[in-house]
Amino acid sequence: MPSLIPGYEYDIFISYRQKDNKGDRWVSEFIEALTTELESTFKEEISLYFDINPHDGLLETHDVDASLREKLKCLIFIPVISRTYCDPKSYAWEHEFKAFVEQASKDEFGLKVKLPNGNIASRVLPVSIYDLDIADIKECESVLGGVLRGVEFIYKEPGVNRPLRASEDNPHDNLNHTIYRNQINKVANAVKEIITAIGQHDMKPEEGAARVFIPERTARKNNKTGIIAGSVIALAVIISALLFIPKLLKPEKQTERSIAVLPFKLLSDEPDKQYLADGMMDAITLHLSKLNDLRVMSTTSVEQYRGTIKTARIIGQELDVEYLLEGSFQKFGEETKLIVQLIKASEGSHVWADEYNSKWNDVFSLQSEVAQKIASELMIVLTPEEVEMMVERPTENLEAYQAYLRGRYYAGQPHFSSRNWSLALQSFQEAVEIDTMFALAYGELASGHARMIYLREDMSEARYEMANVAASKALSLGADQARVHLALGYYNLYAYRDTEKALSHLETAEKGLPNNVDIMIEKADIIVTLGHWEEFILLLEKAEKLSPSDANIPTELAMGYWCTRRFRKAVDACGRAITLSPNSTWPYIFKIFVYWSWKGPCKESRDVLQFINKEHEWYLFSLFWQEVGDGNFQEAFKLISDTTEIWGTHTKMWTNPQSMMGAYIYDYLDKPELAREGYAAAAEILEKMVADVPADPRYHSALGIAYAGLGRKEEAIRQGSLAVELLPVSKDATYGIGHLQDLALIYTISGEYDQALKQLEQLLSIPSWITPVWLEWDIRFSPLKTHPEYKKLMSKYAISE
């Protein structure tokens, strides 16, 4: 079948080494998946060529003939880049890859085409299935005439570097956080953009390729005549401006300097050392953040561009920055190699680049040198104070520094897991044991322990003590370090919800890190615990403008809009977060909760459930209440029928044993004996938890509900009230809501309807997820529906949207 464009043989030519299609036949599977995706991307049929016949004359052992040259006359060339493909002696490299580049450079469209949005794209669309050595990368770039960018299908674990499969056994262990289905979609979308551009071709092919990475400065000529002539012309221009264009003399608003440091690549085939490349990137980003005259994107904002095929122009537009810094790093023994490239985003051109080969013990000097060089290239004049901050060394012990970087790596993983945070804490602990004067490691250690408390993973006295000791050491050793104060801000917020101390540390941190978006986000987290919802929303809206590619910001905004009952805005914010980070779970969860408050369990909320990881702690909770809300009680019972599991819900908000969740349904179905059995089994579990962790309000709330179901009214109310005292809304305006709701439920089950309605009116009158719609579908509050005051509340607080 001919190409969509007359005169071309195929739309797509796929080039690969036969070695890469042996075994699990990765290339064949890729082509099948891509063909299916293209069918749903294009209205027209796309012609795609790849060699499946070893006797076709296109493989390594055959001669080049006219048929190959004809087949190479295609719109897009997709090479499957592997370690074996990058071999100049191979047939695929010499007679397909290089031949297409040469041929396309001379045809009517050129090797590079202008997309409808003004960006430039190459007609070579690499698909990478292995991380390459630096020599192979340079080999590819020498043919392409520019930076090697493509869609990555690479699965990485410590010691693992292989092609990403369509069905992975442990997809969340992939350090690249890529999903096969999404990568296929990226290839199809890139194909569509290029073919659309070719179809609308109305410009000259771009001439040449940007091969020069380090621009040379032209030497000045000593030309006296030229100087005199130039001076006369300049004088004439100045006089004209003075006489006729006075507006030109008005000072223009200075363009804000801005930069994004993109995720650094690891040069070596050792994915377990990715933390070193990430640490180098993080350190350079931190140094640049210390400059008053430079806006620096947060590391969270740029994470989505790890392995991206987007051009510098597109990334610059999406992040709204002038410059990008790309880098690659490798440590082999005590030697290191760092390659950095500063790119003018709007032009896609290299401003400066360099390669540093140095000793590992010079790593801090190297980080400072690179940051200062970038500032110089951006024409930023450093103050003595800024230079002093840049040359600070966090530790004198490099072994401790490596342990610290490992901790930062695990703590920075996009999805919270107890395993990752345990590894992070283990690494930070190792760092401070190696260097007992390492203030920053103590700060991260305190923050990490506090996070485990905040997420209710461990609220033991021992955990508090570990957090306190680390915080005390961090403050005594690093009172002058901005990042230490940032960590201590989190410690005070997470461990004690002490907003006053947390804000005080943030103000100190802000002096040393004047353009750090993370500080703004942490401020928002503190403000919302105080119940200042409007300030919380305004601060995050501002942060989103400064860091538009950070998915965490619209996710947090979604929570703010949800609890302030701006449901359409909440759904939109979830959509933005999902677009930025489709693999993150919380945007989907918030979207479900928003619908529950707005419309109740509905088709829209059920449709979102399919995107939640079944292993996530909120998955069972979400699916259970969706089924209950839809009246599918038998399906709900099936979800809690696994006798090997104790908890139906065990999250940072609620802890409900499976037996109690079943009791809720039996209560509603008027089966009191079965309900009582469930409440009794739950009480036995919860009494033990209250004894073990008496400071955790979740267990008191849940035990109060169980006691209410058993008819032990006074004990039930006492437990529910104690939970509210331990974490009142005045102390935490988000997590305190859950305990108020539980107390209302305790009153309802106990038959104290007036008190229940009083609690519910409080929840309806303040920012929360409780709405008349929520109460209508939540079967636990059904006994209140016949009460006259209930109907008044439903009318008084009816949803306006």
XYZ file of C-alpha atoms in Angstrom, residues 601 624-633 636-637 660-670 679 741 745 748-749 773-785 790:
43
model
C -21.370 7.030 43.223
C -16.227 -1.076 48.278
C -18.072 2.212 48.740
C -18.737 2.511 45.002
C -20.501 -0.867 45.149
C -22.360 0.075 48.323
C -23.440 3.399 46.850
C -24.714 1.591 43.752
C -26.613 -0.910 45.940
C -24.427 -3.841 44.838
C -24.149 -5.311 48.338
C -19.269 -5.367 48.264
C -19.310 -8.477 50.473
C -16.921 -3.830 60.586
C -17.380 -2.893 56.932
C -19.589 -5.950 56.581
C -21.474 -4.914 59.725
C -22.400 -1.584 58.095
C -24.206 -3.437 55.306
C -25.912 -5.905 57.682
C -27.143 -2.965 59.760
C -28.662 -1.365 56.675
C -30.256 -4.678 55.585
C -31.759 -5.028 59.088
C -18.873 -5.224 65.315
C -17.646 12.291 60.634
C -21.756 8.065 62.882
C -26.318 7.832 64.640
C -25.730 4.147 65.457
C -25.538 14.137 48.210
C -22.905 12.256 50.227
C -25.305 11.710 53.121
C -28.015 10.452 50.785
C -25.905 7.557 49.444
C -23.911 6.729 52.631
C -26.107 3.932 54.037
C -24.683 4.367 57.554
C -26.624 7.616 57.999
C -29.915 6.250 56.643
C -31.604 6.149 60.129
C -31.495 9.983 60.145
C -33.572 10.394 56.998
C -32.423 16.096 58.528
